PDB file of C-alpha atoms and ligand atoms in Angstrom:
ATOM      1  CA  UNK A   1      32.550 -59.220 -96.264  1.00 93.00           C
ATOM      2  CA  UNK A   2      29.118 -57.408 -95.666  1.00 96.00           C
ATOM      3  CA  UNK A   3      26.566 -60.033 -94.296  1.00 97.00           C
ATOM      4  CA  UNK A   4      24.191 -58.567 -96.992  1.00 98.00           C
ATOM      5  CA  UNK A   5      25.193 -57.303-100.795  1.00 98.00           C
ATOM      6  CA  UNK A   6      22.427 -56.396-103.126  1.00 98.00           C
ATOM      7  CA  UNK A   7      23.526 -55.399-106.422  1.00 98.00           C
ATOM      8  CA  UNK A   8      21.813 -53.739-109.391  1.00 98.00           C
ATOM      9  CA  UNK A   9      18.056 -54.989-107.834  1.00 98.00           C
ATOM     10  CA  UNK A  10      15.242 -54.420-109.780  1.00 98.00           C
ATOM     11  CA  UNK A  11      11.615 -55.746-109.278  1.00 98.00           C
ATOM     12  CA  UNK A  12       8.293 -54.619-110.996  1.00 98.00           C
ATOM     13  CA  UNK A  13       4.952 -56.308-109.970  1.00 97.00           C
ATOM     14  CA  UNK A  14       2.439 -56.820-112.872  1.00 95.00           C
ATOM     15  CA  UNK A  15      -1.102 -56.979-111.537  1.00 88.00           C
ATOM     16  CA  UNK A  16      -4.792 -55.503-112.719  1.00 90.00           C
ATOM     17  CA  UNK A  17      -3.578 -51.962-113.626  1.00 92.00           C
ATOM     18  CA  UNK A  18       0.160 -50.346-114.587  1.00 94.00           C
ATOM     19  CA  UNK A  19       3.083 -52.020-113.907  1.00 95.00           C
ATOM     20  CA  UNK A  20       4.051 -51.429-110.263  1.00 96.00           C
ATOM     21  CA  UNK A  21       8.120 -50.177-110.691  1.00 97.00           C
ATOM     22  CA  UNK A  22       8.473 -50.836-106.911  1.00 98.00           C
ATOM     23  CA  UNK A  23      12.218 -51.479-107.059  1.00 98.00           C
ATOM     24  CA  UNK A  24      14.369 -49.743-109.964  1.00 98.00           C
ATOM     25  CA  UNK A  25      18.159 -50.535-109.413  1.00 98.00           C
ATOM     26  CA  UNK A  26      19.210 -50.746-105.630  1.00 98.00           C
ATOM     27  CA  UNK A  27      22.574 -51.441-104.407  1.00 98.00           C
ATOM     28  CA  UNK A  28      23.008 -51.884-100.584  1.00 98.00           C
ATOM     29  CA  UNK A  29      25.331 -53.525 -98.055  1.00 98.00           C
ATOM     30  CA  UNK A  30      24.529 -54.392 -94.697  1.00 98.00           C
ATOM     31  CA  UNK A  31      27.412 -55.033 -92.306  1.00 97.00           C
ATOM     32  CA  UNK A  32      27.571 -57.578 -88.891  1.00 97.00           C
ATOM     33  CA  UNK A  33      25.821 -55.787 -86.487  1.00 97.00           C
ATOM     34  CA  UNK A  34      24.457 -53.046 -87.884  1.00 97.00           C
ATOM     35  CA  UNK A  35      20.919 -51.640 -87.478  1.00 98.00           C
ATOM     36  CA  UNK A  36      19.657 -50.321 -90.719  1.00 98.00           C
ATOM     37  CA  UNK A  37      16.476 -48.605 -90.952  1.00 98.00           C
ATOM     38  CA  UNK A  38      15.104 -48.328 -94.826  1.00 98.00           C
ATOM     39  CA  UNK A  39      12.585 -45.530 -94.560  1.00 98.00           C
ATOM     40  CA  UNK A  40       9.996 -43.873 -97.081  1.00 97.00           C
ATOM     41  CA  UNK A  41       6.518 -43.169 -97.835  1.00 96.00           C
ATOM     42  CA  UNK A  42       4.077 -45.909 -98.411  1.00 95.00           C
ATOM     43  CA  UNK A  43       4.513 -46.816-102.002  1.00 96.00           C
ATOM     44  CA  UNK A  44       8.102 -46.382-102.244  1.00 97.00           C
ATOM     45  CA  UNK A  45       9.075 -49.933-102.520  1.00 98.00           C
ATOM     46  CA  UNK A  46      10.451 -50.521 -99.078  1.00 98.00           C
ATOM     47  CA  UNK A  47       8.319 -53.635 -98.539  1.00 97.00           C
ATOM     48  CA  UNK A  48       9.056 -55.094-101.961  1.00 98.00           C
ATOM     49  CA  UNK A  49      13.160 -54.320-101.541  1.00 98.00           C
ATOM     50  CA  UNK A  50      12.446 -56.390 -97.765  1.00 98.00           C
ATOM     51  CA  UNK A  51      10.757 -59.585 -99.444  1.00 98.00           C
ATOM     52  CA  UNK A  52      13.718 -59.421-102.396  1.00 98.00           C
ATOM     53  CA  UNK A  53      16.346 -59.387 -99.450  1.00 98.00           C
ATOM     54  CA  UNK A  54      14.484 -62.338 -97.463  1.00 97.00           C
ATOM     55  CA  UNK A  55      13.967 -64.217-100.448  1.00 97.00           C
ATOM     56  CA  UNK A  56      10.435 -64.064-100.327  1.00 97.00           C
ATOM     57  CA  UNK A  57      10.036 -62.664-103.788  1.00 97.00           C
ATOM     58  CA  UNK A  58      12.585 -63.002-106.594  1.00 97.00           C
ATOM     59  CA  UNK A  59      14.319 -59.697-108.300  1.00 98.00           C
ATOM     60  CA  UNK A  60      13.793 -59.324-112.066  1.00 98.00           C
ATOM     61  CA  UNK A  61      17.497 -58.761-111.909  1.00 98.00           C
ATOM     62  CA  UNK A  62      20.063 -57.833-109.725  1.00 98.00           C
ATOM     63  CA  UNK A  63      21.987 -60.094-107.277  1.00 98.00           C
ATOM     64  CA  UNK A  64      22.147 -60.928-103.594  1.00 98.00           C
ATOM     65  CA  UNK A  65      24.909 -62.100-101.429  1.00 98.00           C
ATOM     66  CA  UNK A  66      24.608 -63.424 -97.811  1.00 96.00           C
ATOM     67  CA  UNK A  67      27.875 -63.621 -96.012  1.00 94.00           C
ATOM     68  CA  UNK A  68      29.576 -63.313 -99.702  1.00 95.00           C
ATOM     69  CA  UNK A  69      27.587 -65.872-100.940  1.00 96.00           C
ATOM     70  CA  UNK A  70      25.728 -65.834-104.236  1.00 97.00           C
ATOM     71  CA  UNK A  71      21.966 -66.594-103.662  1.00 97.00           C
ATOM     72  CA  UNK A  72      21.097 -66.268-107.558  1.00 96.00           C
ATOM     73  CA  UNK A  73      20.367 -70.015-107.900  1.00 95.00           C
ATOM     74  CA  UNK A  74      18.812 -70.124-104.666  1.00 97.00           C
ATOM     75  CA  UNK A  75      15.462 -72.652-105.061  1.00 97.00           C
ATOM     76  CA  UNK A  76      12.622 -71.840-103.071  1.00 96.00           C
ATOM     77  CA  UNK A  77      13.211 -74.664-100.766  1.00 96.00           C
ATOM     78  CA  UNK A  78      16.851 -73.302-100.230  1.00 96.00           C
ATOM     79  CA  UNK A  79      15.321 -69.859 -99.105  1.00 97.00           C
ATOM     80  CA  UNK A  80      13.040 -71.433 -96.930  1.00 94.00           C
ATOM     81  CA  UNK A  81      15.733 -73.020 -95.511  1.00 93.00           C
ATOM     82  CA  UNK A  82      17.861 -69.630 -95.020  1.00 94.00           C
ATOM     83  CA  UNK A  83      14.716 -68.034 -93.738  1.00 93.00           C
ATOM     84  CA  UNK A  84      14.671 -70.612 -90.801  1.00 90.00           C
ATOM     85  CA  UNK A  85      18.302 -70.893 -90.169  1.00 91.00           C
ATOM     86  CA  UNK A  86      20.330 -67.230 -91.345  1.00 94.00           C
ATOM     87  CA  UNK A  87      17.264 -64.806 -91.997  1.00 97.00           C
ATOM     88  CA  UNK A  88      14.412 -63.972 -89.140  1.00 97.00           C
ATOM     89  CA  UNK A  89      11.532 -61.911 -90.251  1.00 97.00           C
ATOM     90  CA  UNK A  90       8.962 -60.182 -88.338  1.00 98.00           C
ATOM     91  CA  UNK A  91       5.633 -58.638 -90.330  1.00 97.00           C
ATOM     92  CA  UNK A  92       3.574 -55.718 -89.768  1.00 96.00           C
ATOM     93  CA  UNK A  93       0.536 -58.214 -89.006  1.00 95.00           C
ATOM     94  CA  UNK A  94       2.654 -61.133 -86.944  1.00 96.00           C
ATOM     95  CA  UNK A  95       1.429 -63.841 -88.893  1.00 96.00           C
ATOM     96  CA  UNK A  96       1.721 -66.292 -86.189  1.00 98.00           C
ATOM     97  CA  UNK A  97       0.240 -69.756 -86.931  1.00 98.00           C
ATOM     98  CA  UNK A  98      -3.419 -68.770 -85.140  1.00 97.00           C
ATOM     99  CA  UNK A  99      -4.316 -72.445 -84.180  1.00 98.00           C
ATOM    100  CA  UNK A 100      -1.134 -73.079 -82.414  1.00 98.00           C
ATOM    101  CA  UNK A 101      -0.038 -72.214 -79.099  1.00 98.00           C
ATOM    102  CA  UNK A 102       2.415 -69.254 -78.551  1.00 98.00           C
ATOM    103  CA  UNK A 103       4.980 -71.829 -77.201  1.00 98.00           C
ATOM    104  CA  UNK A 104       4.665 -74.063 -80.253  1.00 98.00           C
ATOM    105  CA  UNK A 105       4.853 -70.746 -82.653  1.00 98.00           C
ATOM    106  CA  UNK A 106       8.332 -69.969 -81.256  1.00 98.00           C
ATOM    107  CA  UNK A 107       9.315 -73.818 -80.884  1.00 97.00           C
ATOM    108  CA  UNK A 108       8.436 -74.956 -84.304  1.00 96.00           C
ATOM    109  CA  UNK A 109      11.319 -73.083 -86.459  1.00 95.00           C
ATOM    110  CA  UNK A 110      13.696 -74.609 -84.264  1.00 96.00           C
ATOM    111  CA  UNK A 111      12.107 -77.983 -84.644  1.00 96.00           C
ATOM    112  CA  UNK A 112      12.150 -77.406 -88.488  1.00 93.00           C
ATOM    113  CA  UNK A 113      15.773 -76.438 -88.513  1.00 93.00           C
ATOM    114  CA  UNK A 114      16.387 -80.134 -86.753  1.00 94.00           C
ATOM    115  CA  UNK A 115      17.020 -78.781 -83.415  1.00 96.00           C
ATOM    116  CA  UNK A 116      16.294 -81.546 -80.639  1.00 96.00           C
ATOM    117  CA  UNK A 117      13.385 -81.024 -78.770  1.00 96.00           C
ATOM    118  CA  UNK A 118      14.823 -80.405 -75.364  1.00 97.00           C
ATOM    119  CA  UNK A 119      17.148 -77.784 -76.867  1.00 97.00           C
ATOM    120  CA  UNK A 120      14.300 -76.200 -78.981  1.00 97.00           C
ATOM    121  CA  UNK A 121      12.187 -75.883 -75.705  1.00 97.00           C
ATOM    122  CA  UNK A 122      15.247 -74.220 -73.662  1.00 97.00           C
ATOM    123  CA  UNK A 123      15.475 -71.683 -76.228  1.00 96.00           C
ATOM    124  CA  UNK A 124      11.636 -70.723 -76.675  1.00 97.00           C
ATOM    125  CA  UNK A 125      11.463 -70.531 -72.777  1.00 97.00           C
ATOM    126  CA  UNK A 126      14.426 -68.230 -72.697  1.00 96.00           C
ATOM    127  CA  UNK A 127      13.390 -66.140 -75.392  1.00 97.00           C
ATOM    128  CA  UNK A 128       9.420 -66.241 -73.856  1.00 97.00           C
ATOM    129  CA  UNK A 129      11.455 -65.177 -70.506  1.00 96.00           C
ATOM    130  CA  UNK A 130      13.510 -62.849 -72.190  1.00 95.00           C
ATOM    131  CA  UNK A 131      10.295 -61.173 -74.097  1.00 96.00           C
ATOM    132  CA  UNK A 132       8.119 -60.714 -70.923  1.00 95.00           C
ATOM    133  CA  UNK A 133       5.928 -63.644 -72.259  1.00 96.00           C
ATOM    134  CA  UNK A 134       6.686 -66.292 -69.643  1.00 89.00           C
ATOM    135  CA  UNK A 135       3.098 -66.593 -68.356  1.00 94.00           C
ATOM    136  CA  UNK A 136       1.513 -66.556 -72.290  1.00 97.00           C
ATOM    137  CA  UNK A 137       3.542 -69.581 -73.182  1.00 97.00           C
ATOM    138  CA  UNK A 138      -0.206 -71.720 -73.292  1.00 97.00           C
ATOM    139  CA  UNK A 139      -1.966 -69.181 -74.981  1.00 98.00           C
ATOM    140  CA  UNK A 140      -3.321 -69.293 -78.375  1.00 98.00           C
ATOM    141  CA  UNK A 141      -2.210 -66.058 -80.341  1.00 98.00           C
ATOM    142  CA  UNK A 142      -5.559 -64.370 -80.509  1.00 97.00           C
ATOM    143  CA  UNK A 143      -6.109 -63.971 -77.076  1.00 98.00           C
ATOM    144  CA  UNK A 144      -2.893 -61.793 -76.970  1.00 97.00           C
ATOM    145  CA  UNK A 145      -2.721 -58.080 -77.386  1.00 96.00           C
ATOM    146  CA  UNK A 146      -1.225 -56.615 -80.348  1.00 96.00           C
ATOM    147  CA  UNK A 147       2.008 -56.091 -78.786  1.00 96.00           C
ATOM    148  CA  UNK A 148       2.261 -59.337 -77.099  1.00 97.00           C
ATOM    149  CA  UNK A 149       2.054 -61.133 -80.392  1.00 98.00           C
ATOM    150  CA  UNK A 150       4.564 -59.133 -82.101  1.00 97.00           C
ATOM    151  CA  UNK A 151       6.702 -59.914 -79.058  1.00 97.00           C
ATOM    152  CA  UNK A 152       6.104 -63.810 -80.202  1.00 98.00           C
ATOM    153  CA  UNK A 153       6.546 -63.087 -83.496  1.00 98.00           C
ATOM    154  CA  UNK A 154      10.175 -61.641 -82.385  1.00 98.00           C
ATOM    155  CA  UNK A 155      10.878 -64.792 -80.431  1.00 98.00           C
ATOM    156  CA  UNK A 156       9.663 -67.012 -83.361  1.00 97.00           C
ATOM    157  CA  UNK A 157      12.110 -64.838 -85.785  1.00 97.00           C
ATOM    158  CA  UNK A 158      15.142 -65.178 -83.106  1.00 97.00           C
ATOM    159  CA  UNK A 159      14.670 -68.595 -82.218  1.00 97.00           C
ATOM    160  CA  UNK A 160      17.538 -69.918 -84.565  1.00 97.00           C
ATOM    161  CA  UNK A 161      19.676 -67.107 -83.698  1.00 97.00           C
ATOM    162  CA  UNK A 162      19.899 -65.812 -87.054  1.00 97.00           C
ATOM    163  CA  UNK A 163      22.552 -63.492 -88.246  1.00 97.00           C
ATOM    164  CA  UNK A 164      20.144 -60.702 -90.012  1.00 98.00           C
ATOM    165  CA  UNK A 165      16.766 -59.753 -88.765  1.00 98.00           C
ATOM    166  CA  UNK A 166      14.267 -58.366 -91.488  1.00 98.00           C
ATOM    167  CA  UNK A 167      11.637 -56.409 -89.516  1.00 98.00           C
ATOM    168  CA  UNK A 168       8.694 -55.097 -92.061  1.00 97.00           C
ATOM    169  CA  UNK A 169       7.080 -52.257 -90.525  1.00 97.00           C
ATOM    170  CA  UNK A 170       6.789 -54.330 -87.242  1.00 97.00           C
ATOM    171  CA  UNK A 171       5.048 -51.035 -85.312  1.00 97.00           C
ATOM    172  CA  UNK A 172       2.636 -50.706 -87.948  1.00 95.00           C
ATOM    173  CA  UNK A 173      -0.697 -52.365 -85.899  1.00 95.00           C
ATOM    174  CA  UNK A 174       0.553 -51.285 -82.775  1.00 96.00           C
ATOM    175  CA  UNK A 175      -0.710 -48.621 -80.306  1.00 96.00           C
ATOM    176  CA  UNK A 176       1.916 -46.214 -78.856  1.00 95.00           C
ATOM    177  CA  UNK A 177       2.914 -48.778 -76.024  1.00 95.00           C
ATOM    178  CA  UNK A 178       3.519 -51.484 -78.190  1.00 95.00           C
ATOM    179  CA  UNK A 179       5.578 -49.538 -80.506  1.00 97.00           C
ATOM    180  CA  UNK A 180       7.861 -48.184 -77.859  1.00 96.00           C
ATOM    181  CA  UNK A 181       8.154 -52.123 -76.667  1.00 95.00           C
ATOM    182  CA  UNK A 182       8.766 -53.068 -79.822  1.00 96.00           C
ATOM    183  CA  UNK A 183      11.591 -50.523 -80.852  1.00 97.00           C
ATOM    184  CA  UNK A 184      13.221 -51.140 -77.185  1.00 96.00           C
ATOM    185  CA  UNK A 185      13.459 -54.764 -77.662  1.00 97.00           C
ATOM    186  CA  UNK A 186      14.943 -54.227 -81.380  1.00 97.00           C
ATOM    187  CA  UNK A 187      17.576 -51.758 -79.699  1.00 97.00           C
ATOM    188  CA  UNK A 188      18.389 -53.969 -77.216  1.00 97.00           C
ATOM    189  CA  UNK A 189      18.887 -57.226 -79.524  1.00 97.00           C
ATOM    190  CA  UNK A 190      20.957 -55.049 -81.598  1.00 97.00           C
ATOM    191  CA  UNK A 191      22.986 -53.605 -78.673  1.00 96.00           C
ATOM    192  CA  UNK A 192      23.997 -57.437 -78.297  1.00 95.00           C
ATOM    193  CA  UNK A 193      24.942 -57.631 -81.795  1.00 97.00           C
ATOM    194  CA  UNK A 194      21.790 -58.575 -83.879  1.00 98.00           C
ATOM    195  CA  UNK A 195      22.093 -57.736 -87.033  1.00 98.00           C
ATOM    196  CA  UNK A 196      18.701 -55.412 -88.005  1.00 98.00           C
ATOM    197  CA  UNK A 197      17.130 -54.300 -91.019  1.00 98.00           C
ATOM    198  CA  UNK A 198      14.094 -52.275 -90.363  1.00 98.00           C
ATOM    199  CA  UNK A 199      11.474 -51.092 -92.850  1.00 98.00           C
ATOM    200  CA  UNK A 200       9.344 -48.211 -91.747  1.00 97.00           C
ATOM    201  CA  UNK A 201       7.599 -45.020 -93.125  1.00 96.00           C
ATOM    202  CA  UNK A 202       8.187 -43.423 -89.522  1.00 95.00           C
ATOM    203  CA  UNK A 203      11.079 -41.267 -89.502  1.00 93.00           C
ATOM    204  CA  UNK A 204      10.841 -41.160 -85.570  1.00 91.00           C
ATOM    205  CA  UNK A 205      11.196 -45.027 -85.427  1.00 94.00           C
ATOM    206  CA  UNK A 206      13.987 -45.198 -87.983  1.00 95.00           C
ATOM    207  CA  UNK A 207      15.870 -42.946 -86.009  1.00 92.00           C
ATOM    208  CA  UNK A 208      16.204 -45.891 -83.428  1.00 94.00           C
ATOM    209  CA  UNK A 209      19.178 -47.646 -85.703  1.00 97.00           C
ATOM    210  CA  UNK A 210      22.332 -46.134 -86.438  1.00 94.00           C
ATOM    211  CA  UNK A 211      22.065 -45.854 -90.414  1.00 97.00           C
ATOM    212  CA  UNK A 212      18.982 -44.495 -92.145  1.00 97.00           C
ATOM    213  CA  UNK A 213      18.600 -45.249 -95.868  1.00 98.00           C
ATOM    214  CA  UNK A 214      16.030 -43.283 -97.155  1.00 97.00           C
ATOM    215  CA  UNK A 215      13.814 -44.896-100.018  1.00 97.00           C
ATOM    216  CA  UNK A 216      11.799 -42.983-102.544  1.00 97.00           C
ATOM    217  CA  UNK A 217      10.240 -44.220-106.059  1.00 97.00           C
ATOM    218  CA  UNK A 218      12.098 -47.616-106.089  1.00 98.00           C
ATOM    219  CA  UNK A 219      15.469 -46.174-105.085  1.00 98.00           C
ATOM    220  CA  UNK A 220      17.995 -45.033-102.572  1.00 98.00           C
ATOM    221  CA  UNK A 221      17.554 -41.383-102.125  1.00 97.00           C
ATOM    222  CA  UNK A 222      19.823 -41.101 -98.987  1.00 96.00           C
ATOM    223  CA  UNK A 223      21.913 -43.388 -96.986  1.00 96.00           C
ATOM    224  CA  UNK A 224      23.448 -41.914 -93.794  1.00 94.00           C
ATOM    225  CA  UNK A 225      24.981 -43.117 -90.514  1.00 91.00           C
ATOM    226  CA  UNK A 226      23.383 -41.258 -88.105  1.00 84.00           C
ATOM    227  CA  UNK A 227      25.643 -38.818 -86.627  1.00 65.00           C
ATOM    228  CA  UNK A 228      26.106 -37.157 -89.711  1.00 47.00           C
ATOM    229  CA  UNK A 229      28.919 -39.560 -91.596  1.00 49.00           C
ATOM    230  CA  UNK A 230      28.334 -41.081 -94.686  1.00 51.00           C
ATOM    231  CA  UNK A 231      27.555 -44.756 -94.786  1.00 50.00           C
ATOM    232  CA  UNK A 232      30.179 -46.870 -96.799  1.00 49.00           C
ATOM    233  CA  UNK A 233      29.311 -49.906 -98.563  1.00 45.00           C
TER     234      UNK A 233
HETATM  235  P1  ADP B   1       6.042 -49.646 -99.230  1.00 94.55           P
HETATM  236  O1  ADP B   1       6.498 -51.065 -98.516  1.00 94.55           O
HETATM  237  O2  ADP B   1       7.077 -48.701 -99.696  1.00 94.55           O
HETATM  238  O3  ADP B   1       4.546 -49.108 -99.051  1.00 94.55           O
HETATM  239  P2  ADP B   1       5.679 -51.815-101.701  1.00 94.55           P
HETATM  240  O4  ADP B   1       6.872 -52.044-101.768  1.00 94.55           O
HETATM  241  O5  ADP B   1       4.556 -52.245-100.714  1.00 94.55           O
HETATM  242  O6  ADP B   1       6.207 -50.042-100.853  1.00 94.55           O
HETATM  243  O7  ADP B   1       4.579 -51.189-103.124  1.00 94.55           O
HETATM  244  C1  ADP B   1       5.764 -50.681-103.602  1.00 94.55           C
HETATM  245  C2  ADP B   1       4.819 -50.415-105.129  1.00 94.55           C
HETATM  246  O8  ADP B   1       4.390 -51.663-105.643  1.00 94.55           O
HETATM  247  C3  ADP B   1       3.281 -49.917-104.738  1.00 94.55           C
HETATM  248  O9  ADP B   1       2.784 -49.369-106.045  1.00 94.55           O
HETATM  249  C4  ADP B   1       2.477 -51.051-104.577  1.00 94.55           C
HETATM  250  O10 ADP B   1       1.165 -50.862-104.647  1.00 94.55           O
HETATM  251  C5  ADP B   1       3.181 -52.161-105.440  1.00 94.55           C
HETATM  252  N1  ADP B   1       2.848 -53.655-104.981  1.00 94.55           N
HETATM  253  C6  ADP B   1       3.474 -54.005-103.993  1.00 94.55           C
HETATM  254  N2  ADP B   1       3.105 -55.513-103.828  1.00 94.55           N
HETATM  255  C7  ADP B   1       2.745 -55.687-105.217  1.00 94.55           C
HETATM  256  C8  ADP B   1       2.205 -56.827-105.805  1.00 94.55           C
HETATM  257  N3  ADP B   1       2.269 -58.188-104.808  1.00 94.55           N
HETATM  258  N4  ADP B   1       1.194 -56.973-106.665  1.00 94.55           N
HETATM  259  C9  ADP B   1       1.123 -55.320-107.328  1.00 94.55           C
HETATM  260  N5  ADP B   1       1.659 -54.448-107.110  1.00 94.55           N
HETATM  261  C10 ADP B   1       2.209 -54.321-105.835  1.00 94.55           C
HETATM  262  P1  ADP B   2       3.401 -54.499 -96.252  1.00 94.55           P
HETATM  263  O1  ADP B   2       3.525 -53.072 -96.767  1.00 94.55           O
HETATM  264  O2  ADP B   2       2.918 -54.777 -94.915  1.00 94.55           O
HETATM  265  O3  ADP B   2       3.982 -55.996 -97.062  1.00 94.55           O
HETATM  266  P2  ADP B   2       1.050 -54.572 -98.036  1.00 94.55           P
HETATM  267  O4  ADP B   2      -0.533 -54.728 -97.423  1.00 94.55           O
HETATM  268  O5  ADP B   2       1.807 -53.534 -98.724  1.00 94.55           O
HETATM  269  O6  ADP B   2       1.681 -55.104 -96.439  1.00 94.55           O
HETATM  270  O7  ADP B   2       1.283 -56.082 -98.585  1.00 94.55           O
HETATM  271  C1  ADP B   2       0.613 -57.383 -98.347  1.00 94.55           C
HETATM  272  C2  ADP B   2       0.777 -57.844 -99.455  1.00 94.55           C
HETATM  273  O8  ADP B   2      -0.189 -57.687-100.459  1.00 94.55           O
HETATM  274  C3  ADP B   2       1.967 -58.283 -99.698  1.00 94.55           C
HETATM  275  O9  ADP B   2       2.224 -59.739-100.312  1.00 94.55           O
HETATM  276  C4  ADP B   2       2.121 -57.350-101.036  1.00 94.55           C
HETATM  277  O10 ADP B   2       3.262 -57.978-102.120  1.00 94.55           O
HETATM  278  C5  ADP B   2       0.860 -57.377-101.658  1.00 94.55           C
HETATM  279  N1  ADP B   2       0.597 -56.180-102.371  1.00 94.55           N
HETATM  280  C6  ADP B   2       1.073 -54.939-101.816  1.00 94.55           C
HETATM  281  N2  ADP B   2       0.459 -54.013-102.557  1.00 94.55           N
HETATM  282  C7  ADP B   2      -0.136 -54.274-103.509  1.00 94.55           C
HETATM  283  C8  ADP B   2      -1.004 -54.267-105.084  1.00 94.55           C
HETATM  284  N3  ADP B   2      -0.980 -53.000-105.239  1.00 94.55           N
HETATM  285  N4  ADP B   2      -1.436 -55.276-105.887  1.00 94.55           N
HETATM  286  C9  ADP B   2      -1.585 -56.771-105.448  1.00 94.55           C
HETATM  287  N5  ADP B   2      -0.857 -56.870-104.041  1.00 94.55           N
HETATM  288  C10 ADP B   2      -0.171 -56.238-103.234  1.00 94.55           C
END
């Protein structure tokens, strides 16, 4: 069974103006260990799709299975638990807690998930070292460069060993050096078996994945394994 299976997802945003039909009927499966990039122009609905897959927004219709388990009746609290344990997320603007140190930002999800303080600290130290942030544990997020902040966000997203990592334009606010760095790290975690779904408007970044889903106007326009073979559900 796939790690993630979405069927018939639909989401319309109702705001000030005309309704935005962001996701218009999407079927998508992600297998364990895959690195999938969802790419397409701004406004295509990629970010909405990622929000649906991570339970940050609810679909109007359609369903999502995680490891074969239907999530349709999950409460907000249950989704919050899943995001702590099974789904890590990194965002374009990092979303770190600005008044907590780097160490506390990374440790917090582990503590909230019930990990003991010693183990949470050990996990945090391991990740900070791995991400080249050992000297930054006591810094505040605002003292770091964008690239460093995104590495902290990555550490936070991975601290509970989630089965799925969702990345929403993770390089979208970084310079070219930060972009290369975050993409190198995603590839490295993928090589170690991390399942990743990356959303990006940048086709060059999408080529780091082993499967590229082209998203256009709320729908999947193409789904291809890099190398040319068609992807299978
Ligand atoms: P992408 O990530 O591909 O840029 P989005 O999912 O952010 O696409 O947006 C898809 C469409 O939905 C756009 O027209 C956008 O303006 C609209 N949209 C996204 N989020 C909201 C929201 N919370 N309220 C109203 N419209 C939204
Ligand atoms: P991202 O694509 O990185 O999520 P956005 O600027 O598209 O960043 O969205 C930031 C927030 O604003 C999201 O919660 C999104 O749902 C919301 N949003 C996006 N487009 C609109 C819109 N047209 N009207 C209202 N809210 C929107």
